[in-house]
CSV table of C-alpha atoms in Angstrom, one decimal:
chain,number,residue,atom,x,y,z
A,184,MET,CA,127.0,-62.3,105.9
A,185,ALA,CA,125.0,-64.1,103.6
A,186,ARG,CA,127.0,-66.6,101.5
A,187,ALA,CA,126.6,-69.3,98.4
A,188,THR,CA,128.3,-71.0,95.7
A,189,ARG,CA,127.0,-71.7,92.5
A,190,LEU,CA,127.0,-75.2,91.2
A,191,THR,CA,129.2,-75.4,88.1
A,192,THR,CA,127.4,-76.5,85.2
A,193,GLN,CA,127.8,-80.2,85.0
A,194,ASP,CA,126.9,-79.9,89.0
A,195,ALA,CA,123.5,-78.5,88.4
A,196,SER,CA,123.3,-81.0,84.8
A,197,PHE,CA,123.3,-83.9,87.8
A,198,TYR,CA,121.2,-82.5,89.5
A,199,PHE,CA,118.6,-81.5,87.0
A,200,LEU,CA,119.3,-85.4,85.3
A,201,ASP,CA,118.0,-86.5,88.8
A,202,ALA,CA,114.8,-88.6,88.0
A,203,THR,CA,112.5,-91.2,89.2
A,204,ASN,CA,114.2,-94.3,87.4
A,205,THR,CA,117.6,-92.4,87.2
A,206,PRO,CA,118.8,-91.2,90.8
A,207,MET,CA,121.9,-89.7,90.1
A,208,HIS,CA,123.6,-90.7,93.3
A,209,LEU,CA,127.1,-92.9,93.9
A,210,GLY,CA,126.9,-96.0,96.4
A,211,SER,CA,129.5,-97.7,98.7
A,212,LEU,CA,128.8,-101.0,100.5
A,213,ALA,CA,131.4,-101.6,103.1
A,214,VAL,CA,131.3,-105.2,104.6
A,215,PHE,CA,132.7,-105.2,108.3
A,216,GLN,CA,134.3,-107.2,110.8
A,217,LEU,CA,132.8,-106.4,114.5
A,218,PRO,CA,135.4,-106.5,117.3
A,219,GLU,CA,134.3,-108.7,120.5
A,220,THR,CA,132.6,-105.7,122.0
A,221,GLY,CA,130.0,-105.9,119.0
A,222,LEU,CA,128.5,-102.7,117.5
A,223,ASP,CA,129.0,-99.5,119.2
A,224,PHE,CA,126.4,-96.7,116.9
A,225,GLU,CA,127.0,-94.0,119.2
A,226,ALA,CA,130.9,-93.9,118.5
A,227,VAL,CA,130.0,-94.7,114.5
A,228,LEU,CA,127.9,-91.1,114.6
A,229,ARG,CA,130.8,-89.5,116.6
A,230,LEU,CA,133.4,-90.1,114.6
A,231,ILE,CA,131.5,-89.4,111.8
A,232,GLU,CA,130.5,-86.2,113.0
A,233,SER,CA,133.8,-85.2,114.1
A,234,ARG,CA,134.9,-85.8,110.3
A,235,LEU,CA,132.1,-83.5,108.7
A,236,HIS,CA,134.7,-80.7,108.7
A,237,LEU,CA,136.5,-82.1,105.9
A,238,VAL,CA,134.0,-82.9,103.4
A,239,PRO,CA,131.7,-79.1,103.9
A,240,ARG,CA,129.5,-79.3,101.3
A,241,TYR,CA,128.2,-82.6,103.3
A,242,ARG,CA,126.2,-79.8,105.7
A,243,GLN,CA,125.0,-77.8,102.3
A,244,LYS,CA,122.2,-78.5,100.6
A,245,VAL,CA,121.1,-77.1,97.1
A,246,ARG,CA,118.9,-74.2,97.2
A,247,GLU,CA,117.1,-73.4,93.2
A,248,VAL,CA,117.1,-69.7,92.2
A,249,ALA,CA,113.7,-68.2,91.0
A,250,PHE,CA,112.8,-68.9,87.2
A,251,GLY,CA,115.5,-70.8,86.6
A,252,LEU,CA,117.3,-67.5,86.1
A,253,ALA,CA,120.6,-69.3,87.1
A,254,ARG,CA,122.2,-72.5,88.8
A,255,PRO,CA,121.3,-73.1,91.9
A,256,VAL,CA,123.1,-72.6,94.5
A,257,TRP,CA,125.4,-74.2,97.8
A,258,VAL,CA,123.8,-72.8,101.3
A,259,ASP,CA,124.4,-74.1,104.2
A,260,ASP,CA,121.6,-76.2,106.0
A,261,PRO,CA,120.7,-74.2,109.1
A,262,ASP,CA,118.7,-77.2,110.4
A,263,PHE,CA,121.4,-80.0,109.6
A,264,ASP,CA,121.0,-82.8,111.8
A,265,ILE,CA,123.5,-85.8,111.6
A,266,THR,CA,121.0,-88.1,112.8
A,267,TYR,CA,119.3,-87.8,109.7
A,268,HIS,CA,121.6,-88.6,107.4
A,269,VAL,CA,123.3,-91.5,109.6
A,270,ARG,CA,120.4,-93.7,110.7
A,271,ARG,CA,120.8,-97.5,111.5
A,272,SER,CA,118.9,-100.2,109.6
A,273,ALA,CA,119.0,-104.2,109.6
A,274,VAL,CA,118.1,-107.3,108.3
A,275,PRO,CA,117.3,-110.5,110.0
A,276,SER,CA,119.3,-111.8,111.6
A,277,PRO,CA,121.1,-114.0,111.2
A,278,GLY,CA,121.2,-112.3,107.7
A,279,GLY,CA,123.3,-113.6,104.6
A,280,ASP,CA,124.5,-111.5,101.5
A,281,GLU,CA,121.7,-112.0,99.9
A,282,GLN,CA,119.7,-110.6,102.5
A,283,LEU,CA,122.4,-107.4,102.5
A,284,HIS,CA,122.2,-107.1,98.5
A,285,ASP,CA,118.5,-107.2,98.6
A,286,LEU,CA,118.6,-104.4,100.8
A,287,VAL,CA,121.6,-102.6,99.2
A,288,ALA,CA,119.2,-102.5,96.2
A,289,ARG,CA,116.1,-100.8,97.5
A,290,LEU,CA,118.0,-98.3,98.8
A,291,THR,CA,119.7,-97.6,95.6
A,292,SER,CA,115.9,-97.2,94.5
A,293,ARG,CA,115.2,-94.4,96.9
A,294,PRO,CA,116.1,-90.9,95.2
A,295,LEU,CA,117.4,-88.6,97.9
A,296,ASP,CA,115.9,-86.0,99.3
A,297,THR,CA,116.7,-82.8,97.7
A,298,THR,CA,115.4,-80.1,100.3
A,299,ARG,CA,118.5,-81.5,102.2
A,300,PRO,CA,122.3,-82.2,102.3
A,301,LEU,CA,123.0,-84.9,99.2
A,302,TRP,CA,123.7,-87.9,101.2
A,303,GLU,CA,122.7,-90.8,103.5
A,304,MET,CA,124.6,-93.3,105.6
A,305,TYR,CA,123.0,-96.8,106.7
A,306,VAL,CA,124.4,-98.9,109.3
A,307,VAL,CA,123.4,-102.1,108.9
A,308,GLU,CA,123.1,-104.8,111.8
A,309,GLY,CA,122.0,-108.6,111.8
A,310,LEU,CA,124.2,-109.7,109.6
A,311,ALA,CA,126.0,-113.1,110.2
A,312,ASP,CA,129.2,-113.7,111.4
A,313,ASN,CA,129.5,-111.1,113.8
A,314,ARG,CA,129.9,-108.5,111.5
A,315,CYS,CA,127.7,-105.1,110.2
A,316,ALA,CA,128.0,-102.6,107.0
A,317,VAL,CA,127.5,-99.7,106.2
A,318,TYR,CA,125.7,-98.2,102.8
A,319,THR,CA,126.3,-95.0,101.7
A,320,LYS,CA,125.0,-92.6,98.9
A,321,SER,CA,126.2,-89.1,97.7
A,322,HIS,CA,124.8,-87.3,95.1
A,323,SER,CA,126.5,-87.0,91.5
A,324,ALA,CA,126.3,-83.4,92.3
A,325,LEU,CA,127.7,-83.2,95.0
A,326,VAL,CA,131.0,-85.4,94.5
A,327,ASP,CA,132.8,-84.3,91.7
A,328,GLY,CA,135.8,-86.2,92.3
A,329,GLU,CA,138.0,-83.7,92.6
A,330,GLN,CA,137.6,-81.5,94.4
A,331,ALA,CA,134.4,-82.3,96.5
A,332,LEU,CA,135.3,-85.3,97.9
A,333,GLU,CA,133.0,-88.4,98.8
A,334,ILE,CA,132.9,-89.3,102.9
A,335,SER,CA,133.9,-92.7,103.0
A,336,GLN,CA,137.5,-90.7,101.4
A,337,VAL,CA,137.2,-89.5,105.2
A,338,ILE,CA,136.1,-91.5,108.0
A,339,LEU,CA,137.9,-94.5,106.9
A,340,ASP,CA,142.0,-95.0,109.3
A,341,GLU,CA,144.5,-96.8,108.9
A,342,ASP,CA,144.7,-98.0,113.1
A,343,ASP,CA,141.4,-99.8,114.7
A,344,VAL,CA,142.2,-96.4,117.4
A,345,PRO,CA,141.3,-93.6,115.4
A,346,PRO,CA,143.1,-90.3,116.3
A,347,PRO,CA,141.9,-88.0,118.6
A,348,ALA,CA,138.8,-86.2,117.3
A,349,VAL,CA,139.3,-82.7,116.2
A,350,ASP,CA,136.8,-80.1,117.7
A,351,ASP,CA,134.8,-78.9,115.3
A,352,LEU,CA,132.6,-75.9,116.5
A,353,TRP,CA,130.5,-75.5,113.2
A,354,MET,CA,127.7,-72.6,112.7
A,355,PRO,CA,126.3,-72.5,109.3
A,356,GLU,CA,126.5,-69.1,107.6
A,357,PRO,CA,123.2,-67.2,107.0
A,358,ALA,CA,122.2,-67.7,103.5
A,359,PRO,CA,120.9,-64.6,100.9
A,360,GLY,CA,117.4,-63.8,100.8
A,361,GLU,CA,115.5,-64.2,96.9
A,362,PRO,CA,115.8,-61.0,96.5
A,363,ALA,CA,119.8,-61.3,96.5
A,364,LEU,CA,119.7,-64.5,94.5
A,365,VAL,CA,117.7,-62.9,92.2
A,366,ALA,CA,119.3,-59.8,91.1
A,367,ALA,CA,122.6,-62.1,90.7
A,368,ALA,CA,121.1,-64.3,88.3
A,369,LEU,CA,119.8,-61.2,86.5
A,370,ALA,CA,123.6,-59.7,86.6
A,371,GLN,CA,125.0,-63.1,85.2
A,372,LEU,CA,122.4,-63.0,82.4
A,373,VAL,CA,123.1,-59.6,81.4
A,374,SER,CA,127.2,-60.3,81.8
A,375,GLN,CA,126.5,-63.6,80.9
A,376,PRO,CA,124.0,-64.8,77.9
A,377,ARG,CA,124.6,-67.7,77.0
A,378,GLU,CA,124.8,-69.9,80.2
A,379,GLY,CA,121.0,-68.3,81.1
A,380,ILE,CA,120.1,-70.2,78.0
A,381,GLU,CA,121.9,-73.1,79.3
A,382,THR,CA,120.7,-73.3,82.5
A,383,LEU,CA,117.1,-72.8,81.6
A,384,ARG,CA,117.3,-76.0,79.2
A,385,MET,CA,118.6,-77.5,82.1
A,386,THR,CA,115.6,-76.0,84.6
A,387,LEU,CA,113.2,-77.0,81.9
A,388,ARG,CA,114.5,-80.1,82.3
A,389,ASP,CA,116.0,-79.5,78.3
A,390,THR,CA,118.8,-82.1,79.0
A,391,THR,CA,119.3,-83.5,75.8
A,392,ALA,CA,120.0,-80.9,74.4
A,393,VAL,CA,122.5,-79.9,77.0
A,394,ILE,CA,124.2,-83.2,76.9
A,395,ASP,CA,124.7,-83.1,73.1
A,396,GLU,CA,126.6,-80.2,73.3
A,397,ALA,CA,128.8,-81.9,75.9
A,398,THR,CA,128.8,-84.6,73.2
A,399,ASP,CA,129.9,-82.7,70.8
A,400,ALA,CA,132.4,-81.3,73.0
A,401,LEU,CA,134.3,-84.6,74.3
A,402,GLY,CA,133.3,-85.8,70.4
A,403,LYS,CA,136.6,-84.0,69.9
A,404,LEU,CA,139.3,-86.0,71.8
A,405,ALA,CA,141.1,-88.0,70.4
A,406,ALA,CA,141.1,-91.0,72.6
A,407,LEU,CA,136.9,-91.0,72.0
A,408,VAL,CA,136.7,-90.2,68.0
A,409,ARG,CA,137.4,-93.6,66.3
A,410,THR,CA,136.1,-95.7,68.5
A,411,ALA,CA,132.8,-92.9,69.1
A,412,ALA,CA,132.5,-92.7,65.2
A,413,GLN,CA,129.6,-95.2,64.6
A,414,PRO,CA,126.5,-96.2,67.4
A,415,ALA,CA,127.2,-99.1,69.8
A,416,SER,CA,125.9,-102.1,68.3
A,417,PRO,CA,122.6,-102.9,69.8
A,418,SER,CA,122.6,-105.1,73.4
A,419,PRO,CA,119.5,-106.0,75.6
A,420,LEU,CA,121.7,-103.9,78.2
A,421,ASN,CA,120.3,-100.6,75.9
A,422,ALA,CA,116.7,-100.7,77.4
A,423,ALA,CA,114.0,-97.9,79.4
A,424,ILE,CA,114.6,-98.3,82.9
A,425,SER,CA,112.4,-98.4,85.6
A,426,ARG,CA,112.8,-97.1,89.3
A,427,ASN,CA,114.0,-100.4,90.9
A,428,ARG,CA,117.0,-101.7,91.4
A,429,ARG,CA,118.5,-105.4,91.9
A,430,PHE,CA,122.4,-105.5,93.4
A,431,ALA,CA,124.6,-107.9,93.0
A,432,VAL,CA,129.0,-108.3,93.4
A,433,ALA,CA,132.3,-110.4,93.6
A,434,ARG,CA,134.9,-111.0,95.1
A,435,THR,CA,138.3,-111.8,93.8
A,436,ASP,CA,141.4,-112.4,94.6
A,437,LEU,CA,143.8,-109.7,93.4
A,438,GLU,CA,147.0,-112.0,92.8
A,439,ARG,CA,145.7,-114.3,90.6
A,440,TYR,CA,145.6,-110.5,87.9
A,441,ARG,CA,149.1,-110.0,89.1
A,442,LYS,CA,149.2,-113.8,88.3
A,443,ILE,CA,148.1,-112.9,84.6
A,444,ARG,CA,149.7,-109.6,84.5
A,445,ALA,CA,152.8,-111.6,85.0
A,446,ARG,CA,152.3,-114.4,81.6
A,447,TYR,CA,151.6,-111.6,79.5
A,448,GLY,CA,153.1,-108.5,79.9
A,449,CYS,CA,149.5,-106.6,80.4
A,450,SER,CA,148.9,-104.7,82.6
A,451,ILE,CA,146.4,-105.5,85.5
A,452,ASN,CA,143.6,-103.2,84.6
A,453,ASP,CA,143.4,-105.7,81.1
A,454,ALA,CA,142.5,-108.8,82.6
A,455,VAL,CA,139.8,-107.1,84.6
A,456,LEU,CA,138.5,-106.0,81.1
A,457,THR,CA,138.7,-109.5,79.8
A,458,VAL,CA,137.3,-110.7,83.0
A,459,VAL,CA,134.2,-108.5,82.7
A,460,THR,CA,134.3,-109.5,78.5
A,461,GLY,CA,134.3,-113.3,79.3
A,462,ALA,CA,131.6,-113.0,82.1
A,463,MET,CA,129.8,-110.7,79.7
A,464,ARG,CA,129.5,-113.3,76.8
A,465,THR,CA,128.7,-116.0,79.0
A,466,TRP,CA,125.3,-113.9,80.0
A,467,LEU,CA,124.8,-113.3,76.7
A,468,LEU,CA,124.6,-117.2,75.8
A,469,ALA,CA,122.6,-118.0,78.6
A,470,ARG,CA,120.4,-115.2,77.9
A,471,GLY,CA,120.2,-116.8,74.6
A,472,GLU,CA,121.1,-113.7,72.6
A,473,PRO,CA,122.7,-114.3,68.8
A,474,VAL,CA,126.4,-114.3,69.6
A,475,SER,CA,128.8,-114.6,66.5
A,476,GLU,CA,133.2,-114.3,66.8
A,477,ALA,CA,132.5,-110.4,65.5
A,478,SER,CA,130.0,-109.5,68.4
A,479,THR,CA,131.2,-107.2,70.5
A,480,LEU,CA,129.9,-104.9,73.4
A,481,ARG,CA,131.0,-101.6,73.7
A,482,ALA,CA,132.5,-100.0,77.3
A,483,LEU,CA,133.2,-97.1,78.4
A,484,ALA,CA,135.7,-97.3,81.0
A,485,PRO,CA,136.1,-94.2,82.7
A,486,MET,CA,138.7,-92.8,85.1
A,487,SER,CA,141.3,-95.4,85.3
A,488,ILE,CA,144.2,-94.6,86.6
A,489,CYS,CA,148.4,-94.8,84.0
A,490,ALA,CA,150.5,-97.1,84.9
A,491,ALA,CA,154.1,-97.5,83.3
A,492,HIS,CA,152.6,-100.8,80.9
A,493,PRO,CA,155.1,-103.6,81.2
A,494,GLY,CA,156.7,-104.6,77.9
A,495,THR,CA,154.6,-102.3,75.8
A,496,ASN,CA,157.5,-99.6,74.6
A,497,GLY,CA,157.4,-97.5,77.7
A,498,ALA,CA,153.5,-96.8,76.7
A,499,SER,CA,151.2,-96.1,79.6
A,500,VAL,CA,148.1,-97.0,80.0
A,501,VAL,CA,145.3,-98.2,82.6
A,502,GLU,CA,145.8,-100.3,85.5
A,503,VAL,CA,144.1,-101.0,88.8
A,504,ARG,CA,147.4,-100.5,91.1
A,505,GLY,CA,148.2,-104.0,92.8
A,506,ALA,CA,148.7,-104.7,96.4
A,507,ASP,CA,152.8,-104.2,95.7
A,508,ASP,CA,151.9,-100.4,95.1
A,509,ASP,CA,151.4,-97.4,97.8
A,510,GLY,CA,147.7,-97.6,97.6
A,511,VAL,CA,147.6,-94.1,96.5
A,512,PRO,CA,146.5,-93.0,93.1
A,513,HIS,CA,149.8,-92.1,90.5
A,514,GLY,CA,149.9,-91.1,87.2
A,515,ARG,CA,146.6,-89.6,85.3
A,516,THR,CA,143.0,-90.0,84.5
A,517,SER,CA,141.7,-90.9,81.1
A,518,SER,CA,138.7,-92.3,79.4
A,519,PHE,CA,138.0,-94.2,76.7
A,520,LEU,CA,135.6,-96.1,74.6
A,521,LEU,CA,136.1,-99.7,74.0
A,522,ASP,CA,134.8,-102.9,72.5
A,523,LEU,CA,134.6,-106.1,74.0
A,524,PRO,CA,135.2,-109.2,72.4
A,525,VAL,CA,132.9,-111.3,73.5
A,526,GLY,CA,131.9,-113.1,70.1
A,527,GLU,CA,136.1,-114.7,71.1
A,528,PRO,CA,135.7,-117.9,72.6
A,529,ASN,CA,139.1,-118.2,73.5
A,530,PRO,CA,140.1,-115.9,76.9
A,531,VAL,CA,143.6,-115.9,75.6
A,532,MET,CA,142.9,-113.5,72.5
A,533,ARG,CA,140.2,-111.7,74.3
A,534,LEU,CA,143.0,-110.6,77.0
A,535,SER,CA,145.2,-109.7,73.9
A,536,HIS,CA,142.4,-108.1,71.7
A,537,VAL,CA,141.9,-105.4,74.7
A,538,ALA,CA,145.2,-104.8,75.8
A,539,HIS,CA,146.1,-104.3,71.5
A,540,ALA,CA,143.5,-101.8,72.5
A,541,THR,CA,144.4,-100.2,75.7
A,542,GLN,CA,147.7,-99.7,73.8
A,543,ALA,CA,146.0,-97.7,70.9
A,544,PHE,CA,144.7,-95.9,73.7
A,545,ALA,CA,147.8,-94.8,75.4
A,546,ARG,CA,149.6,-93.6,72.7
A,547,GLN,CA,146.4,-91.0,71.0
A,548,SER,CA,144.9,-90.1,74.8
A,549,ARG,CA,144.1,-87.0,76.1
A,550,GLN,CA,144.3,-87.6,79.7
A,551,VAL,CA,142.4,-85.4,81.7
A,552,THR,CA,144.8,-84.3,85.6
A,553,ALA,CA,143.9,-85.3,88.7
A,554,ARG,CA,146.8,-84.3,90.5
A,555,THR,CA,144.9,-83.3,94.2
A,556,MET,CA,143.6,-86.8,93.9
A,557,ILE,CA,147.4,-88.1,93.3
A,558,ARG,CA,148.2,-86.2,96.4
A,559,LEU,CA,145.6,-87.6,98.1
A,560,SER,CA,146.1,-90.8,101.2
A,561,GLY,CA,143.7,-92.9,102.5
A,562,PHE,CA,140.4,-94.5,100.7
A,563,ALA,CA,140.0,-92.4,97.1
A,564,PRO,CA,137.9,-95.2,95.5
A,565,ALA,CA,134.2,-93.3,95.5
A,566,SER,CA,135.8,-90.1,94.2
A,567,LEU,CA,137.6,-91.8,91.5
A,568,HIS,CA,134.1,-94.1,90.7
A,569,ALA,CA,132.2,-90.1,90.4
A,570,ARG,CA,134.3,-88.6,88.1
A,571,GLY,CA,133.6,-91.9,85.8
A,572,ALA,CA,130.3,-91.5,86.0
A,573,ARG,CA,130.2,-88.0,85.6
A,574,VAL,CA,132.4,-88.6,81.9
A,575,ALA,CA,129.7,-91.3,81.1
A,576,SER,CA,126.4,-88.6,81.7
A,577,SER,CA,128.0,-86.4,79.3
A,578,LEU,CA,128.1,-89.0,76.5
A,579,SER,CA,125.2,-89.5,74.2
A,580,GLN,CA,124.0,-93.5,75.7
A,581,ARG,CA,124.0,-94.7,71.8
A,582,MET,CA,128.0,-94.6,72.0
A,583,PHE,CA,128.5,-97.3,74.4
A,584,ASN,CA,126.4,-100.0,76.1
A,585,VAL,CA,127.9,-100.4,79.5
A,586,MET,CA,129.8,-98.6,82.1
A,587,VAL,CA,133.1,-100.1,83.9
A,588,THR,CA,135.1,-98.1,86.1
A,589,ASN,CA,137.1,-99.3,88.4
A,590,ALA,CA,139.2,-97.3,91.0
A,591,PRO,CA,142.2,-98.6,92.9
A,592,GLY,CA,142.4,-98.4,96.8
A,593,PRO,CA,145.0,-99.1,99.2
A,594,GLN,CA,146.2,-102.8,99.5
A,595,ILE,CA,145.9,-102.7,103.3
A,596,PRO,CA,143.1,-102.6,105.9
A,597,LEU,CA,141.2,-100.0,106.6
A,598,TYR,CA,139.2,-99.0,110.4
A,599,LEU,CA,136.0,-97.7,110.8
A,600,ALA,CA,135.6,-96.8,114.9
A,601,GLY,CA,137.6,-99.9,115.9
A,602,MET,CA,135.7,-102.1,112.7
A,603,ARG,CA,137.8,-103.8,110.0
A,604,MET,CA,136.5,-103.1,107.0
A,605,VAL,CA,137.0,-106.6,105.4
A,606,GLU,CA,134.7,-106.4,101.4
A,607,MET,CA,134.3,-102.5,99.5
A,608,TYR,CA,131.7,-102.4,96.5
A,609,PRO,CA,131.4,-99.7,94.8
A,610,VAL,CA,127.6,-99.1,93.4
A,611,SER,CA,127.4,-96.8,90.5
A,612,PRO,CA,123.6,-94.9,89.1
A,613,LEU,CA,122.0,-96.4,85.9
A,614,LEU,CA,121.9,-93.7,83.2
A,615,LYS,CA,119.0,-93.2,81.1
A,616,ASN,CA,118.5,-96.5,78.6
A,617,GLN,CA,121.4,-98.3,80.7
A,618,THR,CA,120.6,-101.4,82.4
A,619,LEU,CA,123.7,-102.3,84.2
A,620,SER,CA,126.6,-100.5,85.1
A,621,ILE,CA,129.6,-102.3,86.6
A,622,ALA,CA,132.1,-100.6,89.4
A,623,LEU,CA,135.0,-102.0,90.9
A,624,THR,CA,137.4,-101.5,93.0
A,625,SER,CA,141.1,-103.4,94.3
A,626,TYR,CA,141.3,-103.4,98.3
A,627,ASP,CA,143.2,-105.5,100.5
A,628,GLY,CA,144.5,-108.1,98.1
A,629,HIS,CA,141.1,-108.2,97.0
A,630,VAL,CA,139.4,-107.1,93.8
A,631,HIS,CA,135.5,-106.4,94.6
A,632,TYR,CA,132.6,-106.0,91.7
A,633,GLY,CA,129.6,-104.1,92.3
A,634,LEU,CA,127.0,-104.7,89.8
A,635,ASN,CA,124.2,-102.2,89.8
A,636,ALA,CA,121.5,-103.6,87.7
A,637,ASP,CA,117.7,-102.1,86.4
A,638,ARG,CA,115.2,-104.7,88.3
A,639,ASP,CA,112.8,-105.4,85.4
A,640,ALA,CA,115.7,-106.1,82.4
A,641,LEU,CA,118.1,-107.6,84.0
A,642,PRO,CA,116.2,-110.4,86.3
A,643,ASP,CA,119.6,-112.4,86.0
A,644,VAL,CA,122.4,-110.4,87.0
A,645,ASP,CA,123.1,-113.1,89.7
A,646,VAL,CA,124.1,-115.2,86.2
A,647,VAL,CA,126.9,-112.2,85.0
A,648,ALA,CA,128.5,-111.7,88.8
A,649,ALA,CA,128.8,-116.2,88.8
A,650,SER,CA,130.5,-115.8,85.5
A,651,LEU,CA,133.0,-112.9,86.7
A,652,HIS,CA,134.5,-115.4,89.0
A,653,GLU,CA,134.1,-118.3,86.0
A,654,SER,CA,135.6,-116.0,83.6
A,655,LEU,CA,138.8,-114.9,85.5
A,656,GLU,CA,139.2,-118.9,86.6
A,657,GLU,CA,139.4,-119.4,82.9
A,658,LEU,CA,141.7,-117.0,81.8
A,659,VAL,CA,144.1,-118.5,84.5
A,660,ASP,CA,143.4,-121.8,84.2
A,661,ALA,CA,144.2,-120.4,79.8
A,662,SER,CA,147.3,-119.1,81.3
A,663,GLY,CA,149.4,-122.3,82.1
């Protein structure tokens, strides 16, 4: 029997928003320590293929309906080929981090093939110090962060010996023919004419109207209204972007954020956002941009995890879970706009401003539950970043300067086919007129920042990465 599942309105908007300059895929870069026997690519390939039944969307492709009469549908790919999606790549040996990051930037710049399932994975060899890397990109329409999960969430294990593979004899379901899709679309147009008009808008790439409607709806949320009342300040972070990217990272010690939390009674996420604030201040000054004491950059900080905030009358605020937690997301997911006080020279005062804003948000916020994710074990950050990107895409670019997404990861080592993961950097997509996206994940005692930037607009993204380290040290030193 022919089978197809229609994309949700938001999935469809992501699919049609995909453009040469703004490919809408989420990325993740994982670095692994190789065992003495080296890389066994065939073992990696077999393990990934054996887990695909846990993410069935990864064997489906998008099929558009004739004349844009309805949203596209998901159908099984009868020609699915795992070797097309999981590829071997390499940097010149012995490759360093700079070569790896250049490769990630190039791969991030390339849109996915929409005639196939919307994901790719690159196993990168040639790294120095007996390491390899895995770079994964999944389209935002494929991963909704709640029910449709990102593949890294199911291929990593807590043991260096993977559990026995589950027999998975997959047979693609036949897709409906064009007449059947058109007939279903016409029936939907009759029964739901408003939805049909919105679909036609997206099909014709009239995404501005669709996003404006989403923005109007989100503007009713109490957590956003106060900050969104005025547009974000002009910033070099808001400019036309090219099709090419730069990628930089920063790896910091989670224990330092804990020290700040203990000293000031704030959340770890408050400390993270303060570190980002200090780094952006340094970057602006290095560029010679005018910075006064009243200067701010507005960040959209979506999908952070709410946990009990110590010392704030029982209020809940966003917090990156630490190593003393179990590594599983708890609580609820939320989104908020925050004016980062980049004009404040004192790091402790910057922290005070940020903590006050997050506490105010916690008192007013309308939180979005994510019960499906709460029940998950394993590595969930990519799915959390996916939800963050969805929130950002629904807001007008005038409302914020930069997106900062964070997601907790487990504080124990994870393995892929016997290889220990030692670093993990998320790569969030750039939206129209957004030249920088900052994503971070806590994992195994560290906080990993991934910075995705437009190649032309931010040739100095490495300055931002280096400034994250300096900003953290400045805040720790001020803590005594």
